[in-house]
Coordinates of C-alpha atoms and ligand atoms in Angstrom, one line a residue:
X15 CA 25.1 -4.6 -7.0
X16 CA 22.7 -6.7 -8.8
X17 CA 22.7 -6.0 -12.9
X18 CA 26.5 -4.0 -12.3
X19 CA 28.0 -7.7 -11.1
X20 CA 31.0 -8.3 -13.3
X21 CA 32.4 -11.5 -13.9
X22 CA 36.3 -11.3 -14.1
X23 CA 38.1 -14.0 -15.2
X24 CA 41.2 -12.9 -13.9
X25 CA 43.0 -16.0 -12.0
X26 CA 45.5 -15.3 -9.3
X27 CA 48.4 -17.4 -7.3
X28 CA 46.9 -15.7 -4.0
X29 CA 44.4 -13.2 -2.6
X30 CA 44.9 -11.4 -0.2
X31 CA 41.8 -9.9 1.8
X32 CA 42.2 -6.9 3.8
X33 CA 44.4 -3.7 3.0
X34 CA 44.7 -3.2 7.1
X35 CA 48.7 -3.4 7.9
X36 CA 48.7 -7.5 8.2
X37 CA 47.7 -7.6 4.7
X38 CA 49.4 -4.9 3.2
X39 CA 52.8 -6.7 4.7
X40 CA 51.6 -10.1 3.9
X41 CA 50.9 -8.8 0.1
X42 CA 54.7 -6.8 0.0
X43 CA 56.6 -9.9 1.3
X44 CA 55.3 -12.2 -1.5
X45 CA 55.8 -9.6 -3.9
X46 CA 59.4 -11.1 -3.4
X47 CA 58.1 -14.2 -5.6
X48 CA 57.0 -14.9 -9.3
X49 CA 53.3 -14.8 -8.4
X50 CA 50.4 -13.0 -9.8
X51 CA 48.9 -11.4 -6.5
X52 CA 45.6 -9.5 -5.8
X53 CA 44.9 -7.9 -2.7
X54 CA 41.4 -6.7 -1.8
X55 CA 40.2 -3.8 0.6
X56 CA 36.3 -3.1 1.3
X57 CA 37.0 0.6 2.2
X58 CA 38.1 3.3 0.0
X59 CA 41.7 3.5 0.7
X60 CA 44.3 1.3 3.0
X61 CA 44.7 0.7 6.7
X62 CA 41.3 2.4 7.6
X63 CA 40.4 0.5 10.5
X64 CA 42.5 -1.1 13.5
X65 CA 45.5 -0.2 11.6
X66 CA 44.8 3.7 12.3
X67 CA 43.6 3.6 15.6
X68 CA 46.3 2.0 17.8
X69 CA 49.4 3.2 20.4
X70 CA 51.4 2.8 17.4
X71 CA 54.1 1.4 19.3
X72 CA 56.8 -0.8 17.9
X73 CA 57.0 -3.1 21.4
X74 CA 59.8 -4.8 22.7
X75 CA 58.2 -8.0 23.5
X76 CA 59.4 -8.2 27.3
X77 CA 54.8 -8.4 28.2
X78 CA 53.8 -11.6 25.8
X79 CA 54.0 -15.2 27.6
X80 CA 56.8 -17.0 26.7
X81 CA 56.5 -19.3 23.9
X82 CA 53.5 -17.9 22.6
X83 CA 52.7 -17.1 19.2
X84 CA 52.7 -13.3 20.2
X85 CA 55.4 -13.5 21.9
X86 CA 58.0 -15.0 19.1
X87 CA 55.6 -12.9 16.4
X88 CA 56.5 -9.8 18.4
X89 CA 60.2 -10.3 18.9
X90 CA 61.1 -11.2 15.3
X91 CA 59.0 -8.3 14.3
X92 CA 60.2 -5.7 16.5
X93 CA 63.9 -7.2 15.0
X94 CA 62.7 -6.3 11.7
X95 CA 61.3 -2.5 12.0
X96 CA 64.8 -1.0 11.8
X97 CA 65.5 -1.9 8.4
X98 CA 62.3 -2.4 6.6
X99 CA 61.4 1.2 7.7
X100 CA 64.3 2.7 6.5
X101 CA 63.6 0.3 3.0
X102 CA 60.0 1.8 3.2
X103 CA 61.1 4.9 4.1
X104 CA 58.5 5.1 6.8
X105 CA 59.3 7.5 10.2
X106 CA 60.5 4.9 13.2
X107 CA 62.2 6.1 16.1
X108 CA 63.6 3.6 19.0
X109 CA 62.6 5.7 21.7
X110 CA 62.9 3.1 24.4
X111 CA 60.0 2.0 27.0
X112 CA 59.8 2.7 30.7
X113 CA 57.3 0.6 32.4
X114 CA 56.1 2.5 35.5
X115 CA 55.9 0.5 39.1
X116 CA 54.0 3.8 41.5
X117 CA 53.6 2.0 44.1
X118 CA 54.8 -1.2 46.7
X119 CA 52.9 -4.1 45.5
X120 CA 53.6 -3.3 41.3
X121 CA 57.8 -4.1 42.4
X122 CA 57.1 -7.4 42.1
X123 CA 55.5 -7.1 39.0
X124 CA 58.4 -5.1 37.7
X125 CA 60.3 -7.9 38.5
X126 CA 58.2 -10.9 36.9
X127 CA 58.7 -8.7 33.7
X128 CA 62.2 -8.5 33.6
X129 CA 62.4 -12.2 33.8
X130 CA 59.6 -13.0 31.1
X131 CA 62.0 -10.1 29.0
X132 CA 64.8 -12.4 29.4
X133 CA 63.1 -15.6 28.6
X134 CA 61.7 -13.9 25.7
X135 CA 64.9 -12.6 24.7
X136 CA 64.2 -8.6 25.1
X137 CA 66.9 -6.7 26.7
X138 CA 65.8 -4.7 30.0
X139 CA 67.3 -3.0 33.2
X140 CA 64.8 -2.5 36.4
X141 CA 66.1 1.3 37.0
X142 CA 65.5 3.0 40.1
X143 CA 63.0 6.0 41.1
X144 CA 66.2 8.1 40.9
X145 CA 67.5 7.0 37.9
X146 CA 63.8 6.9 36.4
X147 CA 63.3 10.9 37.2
X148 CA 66.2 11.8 35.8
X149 CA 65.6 10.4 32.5
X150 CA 62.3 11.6 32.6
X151 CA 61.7 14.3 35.2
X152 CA 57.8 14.9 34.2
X153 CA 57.1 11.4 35.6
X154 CA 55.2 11.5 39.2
X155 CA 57.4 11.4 42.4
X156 CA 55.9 8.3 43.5
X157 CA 57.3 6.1 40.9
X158 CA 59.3 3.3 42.6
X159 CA 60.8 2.0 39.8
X160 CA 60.8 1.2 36.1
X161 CA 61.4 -1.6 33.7
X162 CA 63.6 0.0 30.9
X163 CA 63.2 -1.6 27.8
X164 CA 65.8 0.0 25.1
X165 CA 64.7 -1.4 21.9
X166 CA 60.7 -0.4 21.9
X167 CA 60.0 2.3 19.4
X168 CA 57.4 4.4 17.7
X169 CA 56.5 4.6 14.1
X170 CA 54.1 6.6 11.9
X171 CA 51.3 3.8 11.6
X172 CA 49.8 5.2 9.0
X173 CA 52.2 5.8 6.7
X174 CA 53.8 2.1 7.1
X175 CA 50.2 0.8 5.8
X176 CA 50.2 2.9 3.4
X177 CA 53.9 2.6 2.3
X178 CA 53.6 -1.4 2.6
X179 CA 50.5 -1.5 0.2
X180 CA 52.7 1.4 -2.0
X181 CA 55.4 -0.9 -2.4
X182 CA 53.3 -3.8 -2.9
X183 CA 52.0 -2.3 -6.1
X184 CA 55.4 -0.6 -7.2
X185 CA 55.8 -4.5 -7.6
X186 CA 53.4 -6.0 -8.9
X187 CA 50.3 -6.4 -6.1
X188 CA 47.2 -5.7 -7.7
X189 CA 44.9 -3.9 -5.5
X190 CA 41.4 -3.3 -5.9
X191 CA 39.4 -1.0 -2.9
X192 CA 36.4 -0.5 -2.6
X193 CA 35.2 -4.2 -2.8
X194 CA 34.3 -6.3 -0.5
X195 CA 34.5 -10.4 0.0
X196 CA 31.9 -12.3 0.2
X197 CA 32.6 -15.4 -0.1
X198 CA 35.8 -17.9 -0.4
X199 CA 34.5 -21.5 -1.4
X200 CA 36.5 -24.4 -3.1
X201 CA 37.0 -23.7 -7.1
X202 CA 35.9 -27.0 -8.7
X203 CA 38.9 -27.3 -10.7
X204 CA 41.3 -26.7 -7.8
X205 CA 42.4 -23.9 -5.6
X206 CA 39.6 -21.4 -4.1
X207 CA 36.5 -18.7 -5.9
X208 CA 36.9 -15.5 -4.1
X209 CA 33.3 -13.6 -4.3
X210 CA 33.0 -10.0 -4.0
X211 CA 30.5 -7.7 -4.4
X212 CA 32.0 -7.1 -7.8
X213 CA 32.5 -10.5 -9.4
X214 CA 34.6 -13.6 -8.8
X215 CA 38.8 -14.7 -9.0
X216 CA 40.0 -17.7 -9.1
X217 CA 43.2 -18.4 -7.1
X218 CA 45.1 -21.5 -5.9
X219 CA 45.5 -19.4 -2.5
X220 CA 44.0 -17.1 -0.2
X221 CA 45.3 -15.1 2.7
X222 CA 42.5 -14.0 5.2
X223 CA 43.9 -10.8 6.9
X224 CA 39.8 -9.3 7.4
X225 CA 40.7 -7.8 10.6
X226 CA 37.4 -7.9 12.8
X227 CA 35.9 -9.7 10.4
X228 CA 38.2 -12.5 9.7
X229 CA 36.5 -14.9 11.7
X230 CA 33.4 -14.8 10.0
X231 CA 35.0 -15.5 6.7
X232 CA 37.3 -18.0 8.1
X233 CA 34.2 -20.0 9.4
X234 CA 32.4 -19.8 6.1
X235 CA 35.4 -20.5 3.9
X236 CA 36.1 -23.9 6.2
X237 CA 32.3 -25.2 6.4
X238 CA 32.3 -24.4 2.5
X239 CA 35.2 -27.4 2.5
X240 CA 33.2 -29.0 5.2
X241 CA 35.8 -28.9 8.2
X242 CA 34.2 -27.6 11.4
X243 CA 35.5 -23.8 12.3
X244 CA 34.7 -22.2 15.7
X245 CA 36.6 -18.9 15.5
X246 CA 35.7 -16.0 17.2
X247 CA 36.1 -12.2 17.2
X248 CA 35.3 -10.0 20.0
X249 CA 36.1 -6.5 19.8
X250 CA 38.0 -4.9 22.6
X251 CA 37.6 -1.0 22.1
X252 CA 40.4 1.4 22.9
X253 CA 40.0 5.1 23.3
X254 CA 42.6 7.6 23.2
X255 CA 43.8 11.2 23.6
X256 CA 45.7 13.5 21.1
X257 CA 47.8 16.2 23.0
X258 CA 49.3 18.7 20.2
X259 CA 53.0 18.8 20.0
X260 CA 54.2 21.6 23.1
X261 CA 57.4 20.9 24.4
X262 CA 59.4 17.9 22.8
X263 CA 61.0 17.5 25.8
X264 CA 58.2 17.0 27.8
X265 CA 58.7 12.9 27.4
X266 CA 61.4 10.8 25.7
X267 CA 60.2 7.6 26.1
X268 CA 57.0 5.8 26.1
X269 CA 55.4 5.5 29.6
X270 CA 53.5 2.6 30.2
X271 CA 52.0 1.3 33.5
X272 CA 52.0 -1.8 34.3
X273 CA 50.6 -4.5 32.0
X274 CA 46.8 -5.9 33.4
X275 CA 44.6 -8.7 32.4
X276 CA 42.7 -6.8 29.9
X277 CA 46.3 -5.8 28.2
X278 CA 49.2 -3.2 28.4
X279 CA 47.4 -0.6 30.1
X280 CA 47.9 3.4 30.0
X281 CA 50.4 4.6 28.1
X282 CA 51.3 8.2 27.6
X283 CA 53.5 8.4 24.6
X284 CA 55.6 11.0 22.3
X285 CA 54.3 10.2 18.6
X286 CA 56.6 10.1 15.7
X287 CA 55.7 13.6 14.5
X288 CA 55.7 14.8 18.2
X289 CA 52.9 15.3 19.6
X290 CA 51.6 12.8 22.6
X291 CA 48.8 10.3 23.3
X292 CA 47.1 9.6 26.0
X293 CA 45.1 5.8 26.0
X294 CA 43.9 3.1 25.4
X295 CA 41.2 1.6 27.9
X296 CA 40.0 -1.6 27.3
X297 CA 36.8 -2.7 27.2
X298 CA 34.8 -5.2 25.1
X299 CA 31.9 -3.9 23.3
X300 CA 29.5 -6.4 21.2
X301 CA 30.0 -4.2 17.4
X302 CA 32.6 -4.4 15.1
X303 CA 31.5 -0.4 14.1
X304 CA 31.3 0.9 17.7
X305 CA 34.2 3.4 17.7
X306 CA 32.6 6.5 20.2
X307 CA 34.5 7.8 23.0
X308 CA 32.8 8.1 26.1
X309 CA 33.5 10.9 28.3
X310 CA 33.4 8.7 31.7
X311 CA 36.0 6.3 29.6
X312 CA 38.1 8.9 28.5
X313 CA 37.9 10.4 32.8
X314 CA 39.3 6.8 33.8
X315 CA 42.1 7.0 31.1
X316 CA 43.4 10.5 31.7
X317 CA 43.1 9.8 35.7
X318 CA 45.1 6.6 35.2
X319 CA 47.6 8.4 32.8
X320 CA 48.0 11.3 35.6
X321 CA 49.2 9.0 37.7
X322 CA 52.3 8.2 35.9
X323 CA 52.6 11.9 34.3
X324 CA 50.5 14.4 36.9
X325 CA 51.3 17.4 34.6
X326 CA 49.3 16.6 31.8
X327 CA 48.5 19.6 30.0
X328 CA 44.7 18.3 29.6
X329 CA 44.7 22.5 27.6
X330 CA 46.5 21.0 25.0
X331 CA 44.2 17.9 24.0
X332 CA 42.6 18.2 20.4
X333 CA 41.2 15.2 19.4
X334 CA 39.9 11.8 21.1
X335 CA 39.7 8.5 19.1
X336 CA 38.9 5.1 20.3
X337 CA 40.3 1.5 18.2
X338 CA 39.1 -2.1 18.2
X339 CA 41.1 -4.8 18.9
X340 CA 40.4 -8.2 17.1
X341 CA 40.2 -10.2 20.2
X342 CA 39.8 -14.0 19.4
X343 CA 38.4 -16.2 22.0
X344 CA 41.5 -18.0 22.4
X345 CA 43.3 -14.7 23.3
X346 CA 46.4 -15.4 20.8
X347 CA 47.0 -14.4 17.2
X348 CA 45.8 -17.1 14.8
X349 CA 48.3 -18.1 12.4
X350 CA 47.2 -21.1 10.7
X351 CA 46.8 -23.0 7.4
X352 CA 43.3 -24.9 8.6
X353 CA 43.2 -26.1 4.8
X354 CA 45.5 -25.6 2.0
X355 CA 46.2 -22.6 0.2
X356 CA 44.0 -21.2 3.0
X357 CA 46.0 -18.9 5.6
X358 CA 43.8 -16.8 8.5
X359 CA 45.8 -14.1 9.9
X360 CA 43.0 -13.1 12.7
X361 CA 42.5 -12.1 16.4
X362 CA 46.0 -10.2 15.3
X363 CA 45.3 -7.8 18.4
X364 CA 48.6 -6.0 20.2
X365 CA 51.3 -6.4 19.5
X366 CA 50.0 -6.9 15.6
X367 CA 51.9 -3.8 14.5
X368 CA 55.2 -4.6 15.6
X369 CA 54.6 -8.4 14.3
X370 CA 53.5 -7.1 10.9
X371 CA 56.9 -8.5 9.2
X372 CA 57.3 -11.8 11.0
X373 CA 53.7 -12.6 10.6
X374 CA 53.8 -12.0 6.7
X375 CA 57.0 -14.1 6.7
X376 CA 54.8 -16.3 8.8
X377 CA 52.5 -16.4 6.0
X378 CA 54.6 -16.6 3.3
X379 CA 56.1 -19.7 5.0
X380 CA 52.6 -21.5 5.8
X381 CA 51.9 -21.0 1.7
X382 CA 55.0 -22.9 0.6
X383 CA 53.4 -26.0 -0.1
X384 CA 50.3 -24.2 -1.7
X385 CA 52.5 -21.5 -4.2
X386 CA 55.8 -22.3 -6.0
X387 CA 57.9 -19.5 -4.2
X388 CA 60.4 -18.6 -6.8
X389 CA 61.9 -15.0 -5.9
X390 CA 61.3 -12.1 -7.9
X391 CA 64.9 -10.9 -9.3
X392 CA 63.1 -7.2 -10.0
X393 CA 61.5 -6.9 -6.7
X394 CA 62.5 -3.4 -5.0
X395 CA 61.8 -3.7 -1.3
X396 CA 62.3 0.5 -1.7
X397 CA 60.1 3.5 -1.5
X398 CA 61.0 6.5 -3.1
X399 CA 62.1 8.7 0.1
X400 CA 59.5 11.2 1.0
X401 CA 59.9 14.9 0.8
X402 CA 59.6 16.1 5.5
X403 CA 60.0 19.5 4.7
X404 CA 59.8 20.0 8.4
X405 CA 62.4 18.6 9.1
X406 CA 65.2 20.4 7.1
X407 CA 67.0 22.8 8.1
X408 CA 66.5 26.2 7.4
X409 CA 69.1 26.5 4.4
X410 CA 68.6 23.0 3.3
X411 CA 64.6 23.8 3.1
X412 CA 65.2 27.3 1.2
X413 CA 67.4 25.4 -1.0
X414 CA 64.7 22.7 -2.0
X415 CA 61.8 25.1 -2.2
X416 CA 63.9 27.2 -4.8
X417 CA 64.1 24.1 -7.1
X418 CA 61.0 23.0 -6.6
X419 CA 58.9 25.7 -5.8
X420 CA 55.4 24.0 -4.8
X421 CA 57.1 22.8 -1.5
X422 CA 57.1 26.3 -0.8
X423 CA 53.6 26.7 -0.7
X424 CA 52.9 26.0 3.0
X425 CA 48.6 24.3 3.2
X426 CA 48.7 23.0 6.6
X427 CA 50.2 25.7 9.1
X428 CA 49.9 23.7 12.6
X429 CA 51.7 20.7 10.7
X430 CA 54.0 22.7 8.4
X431 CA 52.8 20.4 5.1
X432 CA 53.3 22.0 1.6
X433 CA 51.3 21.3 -1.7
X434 CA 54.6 19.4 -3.2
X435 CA 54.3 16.7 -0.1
X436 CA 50.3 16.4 -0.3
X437 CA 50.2 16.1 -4.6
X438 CA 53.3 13.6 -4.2
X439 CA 51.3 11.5 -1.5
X440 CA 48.3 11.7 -4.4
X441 CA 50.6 10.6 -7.3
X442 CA 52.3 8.2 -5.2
X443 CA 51.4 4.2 -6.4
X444 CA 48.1 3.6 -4.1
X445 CA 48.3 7.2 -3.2
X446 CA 45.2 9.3 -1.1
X447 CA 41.6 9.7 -2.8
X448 CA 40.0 11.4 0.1
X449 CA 40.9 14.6 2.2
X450 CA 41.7 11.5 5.2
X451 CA 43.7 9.6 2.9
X452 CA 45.9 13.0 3.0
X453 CA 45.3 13.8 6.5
X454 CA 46.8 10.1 7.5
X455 CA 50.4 10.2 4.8
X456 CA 50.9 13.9 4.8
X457 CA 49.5 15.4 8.1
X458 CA 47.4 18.6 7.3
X459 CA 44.7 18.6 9.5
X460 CA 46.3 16.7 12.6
X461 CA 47.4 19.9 14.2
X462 CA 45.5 22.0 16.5
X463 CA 43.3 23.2 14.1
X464 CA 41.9 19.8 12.8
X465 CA 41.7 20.6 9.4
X466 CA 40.0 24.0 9.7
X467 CA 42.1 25.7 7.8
X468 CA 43.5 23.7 5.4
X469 CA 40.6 21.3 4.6
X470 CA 39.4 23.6 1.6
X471 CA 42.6 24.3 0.1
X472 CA 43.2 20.2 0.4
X473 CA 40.0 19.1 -1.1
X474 CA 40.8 21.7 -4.0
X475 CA 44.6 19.8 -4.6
X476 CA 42.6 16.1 -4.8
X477 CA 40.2 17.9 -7.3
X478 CA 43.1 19.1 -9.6
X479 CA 45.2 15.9 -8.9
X480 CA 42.1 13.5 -9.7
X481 CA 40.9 15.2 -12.7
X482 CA 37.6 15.4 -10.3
X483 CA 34.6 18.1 -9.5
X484 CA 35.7 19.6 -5.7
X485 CA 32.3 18.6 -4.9
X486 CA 32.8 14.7 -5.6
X487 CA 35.9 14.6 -3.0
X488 CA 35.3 12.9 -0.2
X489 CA 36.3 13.3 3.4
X490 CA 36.9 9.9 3.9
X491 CA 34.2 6.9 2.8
X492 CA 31.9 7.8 -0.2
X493 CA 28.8 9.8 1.0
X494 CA 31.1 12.1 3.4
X495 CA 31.6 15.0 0.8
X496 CA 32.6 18.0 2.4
X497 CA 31.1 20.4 -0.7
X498 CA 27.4 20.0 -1.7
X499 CA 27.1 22.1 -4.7
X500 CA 28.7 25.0 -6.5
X501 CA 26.5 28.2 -5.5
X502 CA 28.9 31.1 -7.4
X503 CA 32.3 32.1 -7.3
X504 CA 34.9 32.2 -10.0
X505 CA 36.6 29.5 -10.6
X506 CA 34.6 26.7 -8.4
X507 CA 38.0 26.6 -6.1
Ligands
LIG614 C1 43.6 0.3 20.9 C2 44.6 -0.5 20.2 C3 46.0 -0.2 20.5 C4 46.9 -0.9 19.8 N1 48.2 -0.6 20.0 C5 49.2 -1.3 19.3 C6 50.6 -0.9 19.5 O1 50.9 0.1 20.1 N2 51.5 -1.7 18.9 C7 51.2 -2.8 18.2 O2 52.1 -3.5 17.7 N3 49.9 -3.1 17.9 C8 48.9 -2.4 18.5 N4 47.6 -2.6 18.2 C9 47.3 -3.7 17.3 C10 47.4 -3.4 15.9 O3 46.8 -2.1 15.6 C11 46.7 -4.5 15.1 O4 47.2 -5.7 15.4 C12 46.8 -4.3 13.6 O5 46.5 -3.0 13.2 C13 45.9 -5.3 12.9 O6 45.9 -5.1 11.5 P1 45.0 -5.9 10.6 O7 45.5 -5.7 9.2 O8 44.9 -7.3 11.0 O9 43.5 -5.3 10.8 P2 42.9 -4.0 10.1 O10 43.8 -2.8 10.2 O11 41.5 -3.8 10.8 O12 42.7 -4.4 8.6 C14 41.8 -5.3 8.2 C15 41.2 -4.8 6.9 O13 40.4 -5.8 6.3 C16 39.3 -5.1 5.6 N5 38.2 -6.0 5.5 C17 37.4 -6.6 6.5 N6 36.5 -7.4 5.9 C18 36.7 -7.4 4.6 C19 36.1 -8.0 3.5 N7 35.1 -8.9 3.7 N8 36.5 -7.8 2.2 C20 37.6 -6.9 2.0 N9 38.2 -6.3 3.0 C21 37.8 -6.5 4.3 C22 39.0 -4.0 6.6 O14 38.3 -2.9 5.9 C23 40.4 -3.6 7.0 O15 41.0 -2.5 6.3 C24 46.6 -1.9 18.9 C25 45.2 -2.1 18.5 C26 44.3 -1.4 19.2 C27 42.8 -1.5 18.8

């Protein structure tokens, strides 16, 4: 940025590095105190990266060894999704797990996990193949039996990212995208310098939630105090498919196989907004920026999904995406304070969604000594409720569009998503920029048509909103505008 660097001499309690859903959660839960908080995002908008490309499964916690980290991280978590989503207003529904033995040998298995449930403290009932089928009769015939865990869910991942950082702000976060750290290093006259490609802050603490890239600024931060570091990310790359939404009763619950080595395995799972997914593999790949799908990858996943659901309808697949998993050597989430006012919150892998809540209490805790933690009597841990037009019925819609008739103007056909919802999740605090940013809170352009449709009349909505040119709005990151240049028309729309 060379000349463009500005110095700010803006001092915080604590920064907060990385807008993915660790740090938007670690930001919200200390906007409980009296603290003067900053939380920076390199990308253009929040929870770009792992946070968008996961199962988005709220899990139980009956998989993670007992007594580890993940394990009490996931529990507590998964305890705390109930409320904070409905405080967030953020869509959550308990659907319930079914954990898929198909043949002899995985019984035992099925077994071992109903005993590491208890010993975590997960409630779960091994239910027979004829119990199993009955529940869900689109399961194959060979299933043996299942482990039935009642109190895994799924949630709207993007929105809870994006309704954590909203809420952050509504009190008090500052957030800054679009710039990047480059550097945490001891302040000479206490607490830490926080570089970015835009300038420096000075805080007393710092919260490293950087995702794949925490361990690289964990290492540098610690050999800048001189203490030896030796963490390490390795990515673990998921892919998935998207199935459109064609029968909701296809699948109640999420269908896992059995849990492997390399993680929880296949899933095939209603979403929140109900269509399905189809995923993850698992394998490691050596960037932190390699998200292709393969087509041999994506062959293993839908042959090892068929085998828990045969009938697939592989006609109604419209999208493929694949997710990396911050996988740290040690194989556990690192929640530590290696020096103080210094908190990493890396190698936050599965079940990191579920544990967003207990590991921003985590974090709040391990910063005790470091912050004074006096609470905030104005902090509102609500959202303002967001307008699901879908999801009203018939008279209670008509009645809404009546009074407020830009609800009634329907953008997004395969999703059902009016102007009113996509300008509100514009206006909202930390609201969209980019036609994605809209895409992942609102929904145009996850149907079947992938944006065809409704993409223009989107890009013309951010345009209006952000007092901008049509042609300066981006898909998603800058440098991905959809319109070059105005070549005639009327009104430039
Ligand atoms: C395939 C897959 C499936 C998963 N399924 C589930 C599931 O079903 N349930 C579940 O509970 N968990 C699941 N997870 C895990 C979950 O998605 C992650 O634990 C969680 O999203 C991690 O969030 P994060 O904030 O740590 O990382 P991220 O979302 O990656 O956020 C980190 C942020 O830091 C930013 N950043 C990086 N470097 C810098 C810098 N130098 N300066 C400023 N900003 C920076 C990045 O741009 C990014 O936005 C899954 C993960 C994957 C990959």
């Amino acid at each position: 940025m060379g000349s463009e660097k500005q110095k700010y001499s803006d001092v915080y309690d604590c920064v907060i590095i990385g807008a993915g859903v660790i740090g938007a959660a670690a930001a919200r839960t200390l906007s409980r105190y009296r603290l003067r908080l900053l939380l920076l995002e390199r990308e253009n908008d929040v929870g770009l990266i792992t946070s968008a490309a996961n199962s988005a499964i709220v899990h139980s916690g009956y998989d993670p060894t007992p007594g580890s980290l993940k394990a009490k991280m996931n529990v507590a978590g998964n305890r705390l999704f109930p409320e904070f989503c409905r405080q967030l207003d953020v869509d959550l529904k308990m659907i319930g797990s079914l954990t898929l033995a198909t043949d002899d040998d995985q019984i035992p298995v099925i077994e071992e996990l109903a005993v590491r449930a208890a010993q975590n403290g997960v409630p779960v009932e091994i239910l027979s193949r004829d119990a199993v089928l009955r529940r869900e009769p689109n399961l194959t015939p060979e299933v043996r039996c299942a482990l039935f865990a009642p109190t895994a869910g799924i949630v709207n991942p993007f929105e809870l990212t994006a309704a954590l950082a909203e809420n952050a702000v509504q009190n008090g976060v500052a957030l800054r995208l679009n710039e990047e750290v480059t550097r945490i290093a001891p302040h000479p006259d206490g607490g830490y310098a926080v570089t970015t490609d835009r300038g420096v802050y000075r805080t007393l603490a710092v919260i490293n939630a950087a995702g794949l890239h925490a361990d690289t600024l964990a290492n540098n931060a610690l050999a800048e105090l001189g203490k030896p570091a030796d963490y390490e990310i390795r990515p673990r790359k998921g892919e998935y498919f998207v199935l459109d939404h064609f029968d909701p009763e296809f699948l109640h619950h999420t269908i896992f196989t059995v849990p492997t080595e390399k993680g929880k395995g296949i899933l095939v799972s209603p979403t929140t907004h109900g269509n399905y997914l189809v995923g993850p593999s698992a394998e490691f790949t050596d960037r932190k920026d390699d998200f292709a799908t393969t087509d041999e990858t994506l062959a293993q996943v839908l042959a090892s999904a068929q085998k828990l659901v045969p009938s697939i309808p592989t006609r109604q697949i419209i999208r493929q995406f694949a997710g990396l998993r911050a996988v740290e050597k040690r194989g556990e989430f690192v929640i530590d304070r290696p020096a103080p006012g210094l908190v990493n919150l890396l190698g936050i892998q599965s079940p990191g969604l579920t544990a967003c809540f207990a590991i921003a209490e985590k974090a709040a805790a391990l910063l005790r000594e470091d912050l004074p933690l006096e609470e905030n009597p104005d902090f509102n841990p609500v959202c303002p409720p967001r307008v699901r037009l879908h999801r009203m019925a018939p008279d209670e819609r008509a009645k809404f569009v009546a009074e407020h008739p830009s609800y009634g103007r329907i953008v997004c056909r395969c999703e059902d998503v009016s102007e009113g919802e996509i300008v509100d999740a514009i206006r909202r605090p930390s609201g969209a920029t980019t036609v994605d940013g809209v895409k992942k809170r609102t929904r145009p352009g996850f149907g079947k048509c992938q944006g065809g449709f409704c993409q223009p009349q989107v890009v013309k909505i951010l345009a209006r909103e952000l007092g901008r040119k049509p042609e300066e709005i981006p898909l998603k990151s800058p440098g991905t505008e959809i319109l070059l240049e105005k070549i005639g028309g009327a009104d430039g729309g």
